[in-house]
Coordinates of C-alpha atoms in Angstrom, one line a residue:
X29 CA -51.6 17.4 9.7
X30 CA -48.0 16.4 8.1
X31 CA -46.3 14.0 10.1
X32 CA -42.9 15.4 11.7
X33 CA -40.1 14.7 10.0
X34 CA -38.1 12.1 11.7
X35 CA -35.0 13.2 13.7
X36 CA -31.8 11.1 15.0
X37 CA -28.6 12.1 16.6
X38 CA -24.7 11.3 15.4
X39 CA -21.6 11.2 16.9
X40 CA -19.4 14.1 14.8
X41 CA -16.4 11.7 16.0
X42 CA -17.2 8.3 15.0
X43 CA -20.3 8.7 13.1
X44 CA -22.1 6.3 15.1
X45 CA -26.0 6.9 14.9
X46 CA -28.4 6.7 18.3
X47 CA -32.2 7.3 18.2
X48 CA -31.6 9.7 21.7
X49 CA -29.1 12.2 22.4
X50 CA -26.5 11.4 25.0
X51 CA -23.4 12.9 26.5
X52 CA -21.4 10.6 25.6
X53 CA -21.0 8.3 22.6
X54 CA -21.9 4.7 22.9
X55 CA -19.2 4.1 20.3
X56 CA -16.2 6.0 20.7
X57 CA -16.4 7.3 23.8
X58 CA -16.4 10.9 23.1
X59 CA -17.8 13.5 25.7
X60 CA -19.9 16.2 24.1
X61 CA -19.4 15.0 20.5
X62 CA -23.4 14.2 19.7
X63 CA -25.6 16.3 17.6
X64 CA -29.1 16.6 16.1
X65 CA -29.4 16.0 12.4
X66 CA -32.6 15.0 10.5
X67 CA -32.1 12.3 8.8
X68 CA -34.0 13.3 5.3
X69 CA -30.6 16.1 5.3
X70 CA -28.2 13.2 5.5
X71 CA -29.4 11.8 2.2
X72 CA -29.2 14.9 0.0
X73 CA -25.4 14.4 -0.9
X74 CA -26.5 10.9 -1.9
X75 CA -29.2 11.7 -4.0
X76 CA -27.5 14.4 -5.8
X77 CA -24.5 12.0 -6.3
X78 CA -27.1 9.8 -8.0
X79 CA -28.4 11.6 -10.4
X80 CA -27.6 11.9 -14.1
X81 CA -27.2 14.4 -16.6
X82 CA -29.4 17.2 -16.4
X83 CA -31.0 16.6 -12.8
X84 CA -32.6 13.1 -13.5
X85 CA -32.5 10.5 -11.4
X86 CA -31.6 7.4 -12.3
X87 CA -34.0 4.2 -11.8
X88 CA -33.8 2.3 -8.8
X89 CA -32.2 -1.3 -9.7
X90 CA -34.2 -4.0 -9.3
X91 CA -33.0 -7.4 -8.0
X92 CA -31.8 -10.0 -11.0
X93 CA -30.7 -13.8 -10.9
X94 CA -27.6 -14.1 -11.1
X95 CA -27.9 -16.1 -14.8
X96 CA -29.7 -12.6 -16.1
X97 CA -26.5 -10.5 -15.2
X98 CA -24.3 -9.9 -17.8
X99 CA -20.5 -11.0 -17.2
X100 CA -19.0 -8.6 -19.5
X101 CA -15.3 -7.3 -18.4
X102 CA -14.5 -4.3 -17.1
X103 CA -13.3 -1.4 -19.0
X104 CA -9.6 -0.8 -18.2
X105 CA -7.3 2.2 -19.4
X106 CA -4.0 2.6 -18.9
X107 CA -2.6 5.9 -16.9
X108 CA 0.6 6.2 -18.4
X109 CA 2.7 4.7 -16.2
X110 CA 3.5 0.9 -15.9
X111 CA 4.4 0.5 -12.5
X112 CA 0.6 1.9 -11.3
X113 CA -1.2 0.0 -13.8
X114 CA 0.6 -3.0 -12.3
X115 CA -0.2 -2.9 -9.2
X116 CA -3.9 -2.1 -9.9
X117 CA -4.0 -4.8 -11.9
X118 CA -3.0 -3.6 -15.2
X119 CA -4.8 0.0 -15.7
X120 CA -7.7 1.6 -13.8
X121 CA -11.3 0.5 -14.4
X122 CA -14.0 2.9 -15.3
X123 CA -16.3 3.4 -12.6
X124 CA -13.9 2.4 -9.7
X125 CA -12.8 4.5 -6.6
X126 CA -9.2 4.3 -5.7
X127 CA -7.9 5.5 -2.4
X128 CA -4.3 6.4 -2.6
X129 CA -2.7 6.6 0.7
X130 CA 0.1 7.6 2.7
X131 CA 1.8 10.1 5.2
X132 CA 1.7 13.6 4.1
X133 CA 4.5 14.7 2.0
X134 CA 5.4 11.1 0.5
X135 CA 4.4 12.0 -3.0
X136 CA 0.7 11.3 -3.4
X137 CA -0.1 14.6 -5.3
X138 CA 2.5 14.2 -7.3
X139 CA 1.3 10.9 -8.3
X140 CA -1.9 12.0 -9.4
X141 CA -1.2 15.0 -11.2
X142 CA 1.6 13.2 -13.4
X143 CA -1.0 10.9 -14.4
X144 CA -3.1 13.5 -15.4
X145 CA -0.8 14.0 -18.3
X146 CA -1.7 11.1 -20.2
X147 CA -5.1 10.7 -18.9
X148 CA -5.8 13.7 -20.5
X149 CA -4.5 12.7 -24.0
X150 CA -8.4 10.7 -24.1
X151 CA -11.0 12.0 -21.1
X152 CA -11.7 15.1 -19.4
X153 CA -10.2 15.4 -16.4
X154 CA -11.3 17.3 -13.1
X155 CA -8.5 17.7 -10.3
X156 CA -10.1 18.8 -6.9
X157 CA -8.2 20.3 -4.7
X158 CA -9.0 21.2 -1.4
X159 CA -5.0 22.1 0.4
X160 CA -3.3 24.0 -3.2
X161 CA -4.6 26.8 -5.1
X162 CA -5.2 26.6 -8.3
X163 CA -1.5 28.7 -9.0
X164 CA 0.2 26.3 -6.9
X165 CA -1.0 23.1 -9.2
X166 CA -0.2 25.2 -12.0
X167 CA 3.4 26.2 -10.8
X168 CA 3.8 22.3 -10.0
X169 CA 2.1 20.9 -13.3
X170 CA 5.1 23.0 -15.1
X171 CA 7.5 21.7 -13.0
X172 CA 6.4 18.0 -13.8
X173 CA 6.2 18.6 -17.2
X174 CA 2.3 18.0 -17.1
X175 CA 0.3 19.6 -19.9
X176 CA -3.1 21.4 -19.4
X177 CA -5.0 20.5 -22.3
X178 CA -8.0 18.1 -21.0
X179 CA -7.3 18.9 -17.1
X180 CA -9.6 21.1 -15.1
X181 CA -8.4 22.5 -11.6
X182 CA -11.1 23.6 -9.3
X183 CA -10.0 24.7 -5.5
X184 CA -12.9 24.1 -3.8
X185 CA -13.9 21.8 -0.3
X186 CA -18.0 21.9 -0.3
X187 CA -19.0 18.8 -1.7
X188 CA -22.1 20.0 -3.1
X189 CA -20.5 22.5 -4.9
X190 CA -18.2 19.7 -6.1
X191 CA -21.0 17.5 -7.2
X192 CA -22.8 20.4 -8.7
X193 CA -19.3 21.2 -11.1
X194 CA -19.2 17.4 -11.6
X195 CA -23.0 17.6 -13.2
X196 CA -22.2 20.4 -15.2
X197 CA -18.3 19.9 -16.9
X198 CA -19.2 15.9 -17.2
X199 CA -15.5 14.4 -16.7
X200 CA -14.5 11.0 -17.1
X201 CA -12.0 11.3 -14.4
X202 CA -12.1 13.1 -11.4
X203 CA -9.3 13.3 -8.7
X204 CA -9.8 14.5 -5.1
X205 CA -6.7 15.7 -2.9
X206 CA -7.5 15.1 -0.1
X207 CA -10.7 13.5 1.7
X208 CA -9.4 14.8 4.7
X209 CA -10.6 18.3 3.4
X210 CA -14.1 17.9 2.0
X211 CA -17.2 18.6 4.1
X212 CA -20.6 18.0 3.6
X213 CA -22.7 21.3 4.8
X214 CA -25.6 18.9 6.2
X215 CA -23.0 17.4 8.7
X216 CA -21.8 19.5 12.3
X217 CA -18.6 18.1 11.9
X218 CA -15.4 19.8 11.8
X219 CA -13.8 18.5 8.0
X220 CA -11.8 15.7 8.3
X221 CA -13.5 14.0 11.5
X222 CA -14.4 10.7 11.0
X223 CA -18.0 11.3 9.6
X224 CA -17.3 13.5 7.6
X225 CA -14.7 11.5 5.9
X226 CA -17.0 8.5 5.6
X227 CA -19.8 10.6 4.1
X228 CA -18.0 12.2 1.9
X229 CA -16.6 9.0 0.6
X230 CA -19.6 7.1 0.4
X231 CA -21.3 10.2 -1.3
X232 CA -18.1 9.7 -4.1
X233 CA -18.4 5.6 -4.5
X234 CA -22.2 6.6 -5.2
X235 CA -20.8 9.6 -8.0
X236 CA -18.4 6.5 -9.4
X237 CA -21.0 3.7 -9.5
X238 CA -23.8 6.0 -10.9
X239 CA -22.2 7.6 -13.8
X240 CA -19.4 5.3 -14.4
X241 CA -16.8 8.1 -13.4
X242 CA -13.5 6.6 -12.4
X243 CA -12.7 8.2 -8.7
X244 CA -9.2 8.8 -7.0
X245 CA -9.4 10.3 -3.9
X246 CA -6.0 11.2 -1.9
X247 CA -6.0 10.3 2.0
X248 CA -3.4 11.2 4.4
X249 CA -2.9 9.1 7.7
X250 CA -0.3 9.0 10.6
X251 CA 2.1 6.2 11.8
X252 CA -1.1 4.6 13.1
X253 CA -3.3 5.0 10.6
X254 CA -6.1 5.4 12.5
X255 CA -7.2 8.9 12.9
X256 CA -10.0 9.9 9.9
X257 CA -7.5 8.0 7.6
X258 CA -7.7 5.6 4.7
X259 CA -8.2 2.7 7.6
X260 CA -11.8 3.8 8.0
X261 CA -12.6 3.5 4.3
X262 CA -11.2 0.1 3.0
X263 CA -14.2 -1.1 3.1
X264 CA -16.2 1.4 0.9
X265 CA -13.8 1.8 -2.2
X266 CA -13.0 -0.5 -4.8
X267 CA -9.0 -0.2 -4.5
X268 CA -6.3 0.9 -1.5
X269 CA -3.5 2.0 -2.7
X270 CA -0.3 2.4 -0.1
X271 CA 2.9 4.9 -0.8
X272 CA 5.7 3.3 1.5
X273 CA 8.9 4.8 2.1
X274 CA 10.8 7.4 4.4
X275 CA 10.9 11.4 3.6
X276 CA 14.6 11.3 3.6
X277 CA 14.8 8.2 1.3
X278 CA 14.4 9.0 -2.7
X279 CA 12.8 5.9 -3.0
X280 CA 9.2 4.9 -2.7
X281 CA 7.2 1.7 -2.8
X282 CA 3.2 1.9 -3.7
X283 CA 1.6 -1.4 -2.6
X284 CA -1.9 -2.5 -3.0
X285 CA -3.7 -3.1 0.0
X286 CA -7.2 -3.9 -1.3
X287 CA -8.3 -4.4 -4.9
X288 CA -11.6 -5.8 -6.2
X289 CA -10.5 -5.6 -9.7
X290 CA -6.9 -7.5 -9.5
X291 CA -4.2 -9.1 -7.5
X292 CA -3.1 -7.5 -3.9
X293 CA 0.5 -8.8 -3.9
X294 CA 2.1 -6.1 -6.6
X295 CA 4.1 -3.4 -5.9
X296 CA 5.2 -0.4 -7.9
X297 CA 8.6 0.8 -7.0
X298 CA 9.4 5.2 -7.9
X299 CA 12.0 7.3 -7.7
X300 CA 11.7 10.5 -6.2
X301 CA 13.8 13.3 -8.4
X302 CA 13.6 16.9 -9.2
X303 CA 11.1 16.6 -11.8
X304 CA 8.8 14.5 -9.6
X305 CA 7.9 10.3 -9.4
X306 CA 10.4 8.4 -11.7
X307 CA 9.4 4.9 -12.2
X308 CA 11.9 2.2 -11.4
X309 CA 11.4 -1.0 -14.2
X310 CA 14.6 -2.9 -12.1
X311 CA 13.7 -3.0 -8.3
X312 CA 16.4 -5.2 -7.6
X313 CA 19.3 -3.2 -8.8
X314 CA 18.1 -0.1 -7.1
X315 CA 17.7 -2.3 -3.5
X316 CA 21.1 -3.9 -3.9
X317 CA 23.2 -0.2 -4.9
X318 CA 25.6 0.2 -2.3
X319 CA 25.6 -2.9 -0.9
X320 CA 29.1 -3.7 0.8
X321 CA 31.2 -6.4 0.2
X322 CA 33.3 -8.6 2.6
X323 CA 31.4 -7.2 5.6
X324 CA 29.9 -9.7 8.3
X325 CA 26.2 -9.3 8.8
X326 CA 24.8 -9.2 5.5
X327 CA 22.9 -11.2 3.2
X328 CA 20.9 -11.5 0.1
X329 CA 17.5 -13.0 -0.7
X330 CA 14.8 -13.0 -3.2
X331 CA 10.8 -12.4 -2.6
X332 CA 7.8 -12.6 -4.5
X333 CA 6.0 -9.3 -5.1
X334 CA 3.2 -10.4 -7.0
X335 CA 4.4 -12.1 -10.1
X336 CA 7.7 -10.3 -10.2
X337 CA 10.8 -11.9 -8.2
X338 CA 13.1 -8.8 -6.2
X339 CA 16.0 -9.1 -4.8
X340 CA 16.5 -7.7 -1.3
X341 CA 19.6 -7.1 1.4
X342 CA 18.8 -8.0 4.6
X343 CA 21.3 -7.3 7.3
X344 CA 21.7 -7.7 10.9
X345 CA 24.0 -6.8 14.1
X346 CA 24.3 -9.0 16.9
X347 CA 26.6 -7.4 19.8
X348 CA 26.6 -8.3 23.4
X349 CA 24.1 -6.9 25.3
X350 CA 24.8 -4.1 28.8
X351 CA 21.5 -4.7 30.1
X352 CA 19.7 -7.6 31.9
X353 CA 17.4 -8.0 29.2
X354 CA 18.4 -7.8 25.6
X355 CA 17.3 -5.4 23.0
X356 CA 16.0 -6.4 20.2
X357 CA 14.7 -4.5 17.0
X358 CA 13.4 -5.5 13.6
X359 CA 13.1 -3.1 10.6
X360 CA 11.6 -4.6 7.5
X361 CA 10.8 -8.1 9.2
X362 CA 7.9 -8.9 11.6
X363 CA 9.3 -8.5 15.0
X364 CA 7.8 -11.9 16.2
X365 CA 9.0 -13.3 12.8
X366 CA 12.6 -12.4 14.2
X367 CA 11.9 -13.4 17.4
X368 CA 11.0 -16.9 16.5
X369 CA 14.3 -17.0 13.8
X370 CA 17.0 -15.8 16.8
X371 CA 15.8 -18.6 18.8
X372 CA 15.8 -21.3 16.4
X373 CA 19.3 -20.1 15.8
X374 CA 20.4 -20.1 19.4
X375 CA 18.5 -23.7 19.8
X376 CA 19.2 -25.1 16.9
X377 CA 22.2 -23.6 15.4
X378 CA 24.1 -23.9 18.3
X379 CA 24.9 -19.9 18.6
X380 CA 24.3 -18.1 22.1
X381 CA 22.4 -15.2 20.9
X382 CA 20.5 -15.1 24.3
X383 CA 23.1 -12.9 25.6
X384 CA 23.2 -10.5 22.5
X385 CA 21.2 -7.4 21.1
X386 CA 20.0 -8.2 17.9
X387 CA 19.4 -5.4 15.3
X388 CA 17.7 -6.7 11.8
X389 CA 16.6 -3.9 9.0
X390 CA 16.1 -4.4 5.2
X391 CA 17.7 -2.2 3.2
X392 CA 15.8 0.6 1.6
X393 CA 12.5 0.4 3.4
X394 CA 11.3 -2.9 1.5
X395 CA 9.2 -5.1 3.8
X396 CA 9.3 -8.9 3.8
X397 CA 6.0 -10.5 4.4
X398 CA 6.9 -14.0 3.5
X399 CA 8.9 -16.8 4.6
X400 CA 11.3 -17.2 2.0
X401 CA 13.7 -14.4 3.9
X402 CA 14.1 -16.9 6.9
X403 CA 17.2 -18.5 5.7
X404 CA 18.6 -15.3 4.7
X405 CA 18.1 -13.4 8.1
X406 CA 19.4 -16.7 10.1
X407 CA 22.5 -16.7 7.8
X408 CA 23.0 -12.9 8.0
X409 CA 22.8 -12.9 12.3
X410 CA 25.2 -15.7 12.6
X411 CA 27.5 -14.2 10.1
X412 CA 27.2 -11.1 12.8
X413 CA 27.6 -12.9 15.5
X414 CA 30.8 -14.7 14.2
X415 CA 32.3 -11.6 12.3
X416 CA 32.5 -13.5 9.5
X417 CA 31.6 -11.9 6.3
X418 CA 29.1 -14.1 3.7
X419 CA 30.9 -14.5 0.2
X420 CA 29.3 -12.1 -2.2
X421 CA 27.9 -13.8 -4.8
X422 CA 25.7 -16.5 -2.7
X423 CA 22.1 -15.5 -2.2
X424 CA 20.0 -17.5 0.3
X425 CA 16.1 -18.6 -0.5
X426 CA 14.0 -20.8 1.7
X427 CA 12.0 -21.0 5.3
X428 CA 12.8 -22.0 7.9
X429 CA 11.0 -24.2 10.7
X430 CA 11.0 -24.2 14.6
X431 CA 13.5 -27.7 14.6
X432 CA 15.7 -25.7 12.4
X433 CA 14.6 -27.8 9.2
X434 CA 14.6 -26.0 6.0
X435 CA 11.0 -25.7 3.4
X436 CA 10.9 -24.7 -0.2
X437 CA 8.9 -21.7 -1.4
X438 CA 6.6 -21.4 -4.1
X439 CA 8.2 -19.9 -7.9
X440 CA 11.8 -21.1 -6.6
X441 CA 12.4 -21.4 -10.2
X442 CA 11.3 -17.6 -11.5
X443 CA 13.6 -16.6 -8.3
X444 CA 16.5 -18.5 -9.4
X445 CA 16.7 -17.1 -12.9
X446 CA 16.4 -12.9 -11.2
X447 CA 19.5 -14.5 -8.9
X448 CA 21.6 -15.5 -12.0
X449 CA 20.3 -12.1 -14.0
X450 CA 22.1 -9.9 -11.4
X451 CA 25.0 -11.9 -11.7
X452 CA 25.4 -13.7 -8.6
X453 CA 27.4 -17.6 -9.1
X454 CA 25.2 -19.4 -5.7
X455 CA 22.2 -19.8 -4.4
X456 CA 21.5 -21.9 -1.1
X457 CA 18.2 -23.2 -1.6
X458 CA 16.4 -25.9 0.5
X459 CA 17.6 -29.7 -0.2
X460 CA 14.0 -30.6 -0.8
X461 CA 11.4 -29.9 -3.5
X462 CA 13.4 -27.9 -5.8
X463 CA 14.6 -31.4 -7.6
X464 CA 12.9 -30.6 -11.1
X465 CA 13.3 -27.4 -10.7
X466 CA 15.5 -25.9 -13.9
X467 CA 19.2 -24.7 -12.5
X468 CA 20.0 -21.4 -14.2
X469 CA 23.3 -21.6 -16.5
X470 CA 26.1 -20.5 -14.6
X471 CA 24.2 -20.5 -11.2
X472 CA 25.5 -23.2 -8.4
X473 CA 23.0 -24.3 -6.1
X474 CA 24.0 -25.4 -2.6
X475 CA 21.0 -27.6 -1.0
X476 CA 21.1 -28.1 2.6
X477 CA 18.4 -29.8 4.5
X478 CA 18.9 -28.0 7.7
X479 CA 20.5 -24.1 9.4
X480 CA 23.4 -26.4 10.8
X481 CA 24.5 -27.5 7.2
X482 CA 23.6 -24.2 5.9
X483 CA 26.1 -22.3 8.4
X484 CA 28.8 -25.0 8.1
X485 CA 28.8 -24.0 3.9
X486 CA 29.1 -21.0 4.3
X487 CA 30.6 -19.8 8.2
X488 CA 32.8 -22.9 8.8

């Protein structure tokens, strides 16, 4: 008598697996959200994912020593435009996924299907698309200029009918917009739950890793990034890729939040015009456009992305306050990073800013993870608070401690010479540890050891 085949139950929420069924998940805490599924169905995607040309499947790997394994380096290609390949760490790498990710409407699509046009130029291409017909990427490919020759468009959202084309046309590249509308038949999931976004993912890394096909897959996510978005999947593909920016901006940042293959601290800065993504080769000079001049409030710094030194504006409004208990909102700059700035400037520089709402934003959507903004933020609320304007052509560059004492930053030197490039005369740097540092021609350096000296240059 065959033995019966062995049966589990899954949450179509969460994906979380139980050996019973149960009203309610263990895991999410879902009511009514477990089903029945045999587990031999679950691991048909994988196995036809697996396979190679012509139906055969590939041997199963067998453990080596790690002095055995060949160190050979990856195969990069480049996708035709620079700002992408530098923030995945200069070009893609055959056999990698990439997630590319972002709210809807930011200019993902548009992303992918412009690098289509060189891509094309050496490998076969095959663009998935599970939300466009196949005349709306053609109406768009014309309108971004994108030739055809090379691409393949195939509307579909049944993944095994996607693997199935995938065995058949052979591509080198294949492009999936979005996850969020794949489904895998053997799953009772509504597509874009949660386990069916995981499947279908893991059933792509297993496509990517078995027959060396390089993978980008499109996800959408909300504010939170929670629901069935890319959060759920950094750990299964190679690279995450971000797109930052507001609708109504034309600007957009893409940042790399994970990548196996390269650094994590680049960013690649676009232009969003009528012909689609533009690239932007002088971030600095499109963050500082429009700045004004002689207006309180306002101040310039320069951050590390990666290897590249960018100038940002950072401004702030301190007004009294109406209420009992002030309000206080940062844009750009970790809340409790402000926080912890407006009261070392109260404390320590003397300024009552306890009794004052306190607005901070950086101009242009750019987010400042690093310390080196402190002494610009500090100089930009006092010059608020005083309504005294900070002289044009000084920048400000170091952190800044809790007894008000000023630190140096690393590649003070690399920042100095963007300063003097977009033509500003001073730079207030910390008094210590940028002695053998290089000082730019042209470029005066104020050091000050402290916020107290550092307001008295340039307030007093």
């Amino acid at each position: 008598m065959a033995p019966k085949s062995k049966t589990l139950f899954y949450c179509t929420e969460c994906g979380n697996e139980m050996p019973k069924w149960q009203g309610q998940c263990p895991a999410c805490g879902a009511w009514n959200t477990v089903v029945e599924q045999p587990a031999e169905t679950r691991k048909k995607a994988a196995a036809a994912a697996s396979k190679g040309s012509g139906g055969l499947r590939v041997p199963r790997n067998r453990p080596r020593e790690l002095r055995e394994v060949e160190a050979s380096r990856e195969l990069r290609f480049e996708t035709g435009m620079s700002e992408l390949d530098r923030v995945l760490g200069g070009g893609a790498v055959k056999g990698s996924l990439v997630l590319v990710g972002g709210a809807p409407g930011i200019g993902k699509s548009t992303l992918m299907l412009q690098i289509c046009d060189s891509l094309c130029r050496f490998a076969k291409v095959l663009y998935v698309s599970g939300e466009e017909s196949e005349r709306q990427i053609k109406l768009r490919a014309e309108r971004l200029g994108v030739r055809g020759e090379g691409l393949y468009l195939y509307a579909e959202t049944n993944l095994g009918d996607i693997l199935e084309t995938v065995q058949e046309l052979q591509p080198d590249i294949v492009i999936v917009d979005s996850i969020q509308t794949l489904y895998n038949d053997d799953i009772a999931a509504a597509p874009g739950s949660v386990g069916q976004v995981k499947d279908c993912t893991l059933t792509l890394m297993q496509l990517a890793k078995g027959q060396g096909i390089t993978v980008f897959v499109i996800g959408h996510v909300n504010k939170e990034g929670a629901i069935a978005g890319p959060k759920v999947l950094e750990h299964m593909v190679d690279c995450v890729l971000y797109f930052e920016g507001e609708q109504s901006q034309a600007y957009r940042i893409l940042r790399a939040a994970k990548n196996r293959f390269g650094a994590t601290n680049e960013i690649g800065v676009f232009e969003m015009v009528d012909s689609g993504l533009a690239e932007v080769p002088n971030p600095s000079e499109m963050l500082l456009s429009g700045r004004p001049q002689d207006t309180p409030g306002t101040c310039v710094t320069c951050v590390m992305e990666g290897v590249r030194p960018i100038l940002a504006e950072v401004q702030a409004l301190v007004v009294p306050t109406s209420f009992n208990v002030p309000r206080r909102t940062s844009n750009g700059i970790d809340y409790n990073r402000a926080m912890l700035l407006l009261a070392v400037l109260e404390r320590r520089g003397g300024l009552r800013v306890s009794n004052c709402d306190a607005y901070i934003n950086v101009i242009n959507g750019l987010n400042l993870d690093e310390p080196a903004a402190d002494l610009a933020t500090i100089i930009a609320l006092a010059s608020s608070f005083r309504d005294k304007p900070v002289p044009g052509d000084l920048t400000a560059i170091g952190e800044v401690g809790l007894t008000g004492e000023l630190r140096t930053v690393n590649a003070l030197g690399q920042r100095l010479s963007e300063v003097r490039r977009m033509g500003f005369t001073k730079c207030m740097v910390p008094a210590r540890g940028g002695e053998r540092i290089p000082q730019p021609e042209g470029l005066q350096l104020i050091r000050v050891r402290n916020i107290l000296e550092a307001l008295s240059a340039v307030l007093y």
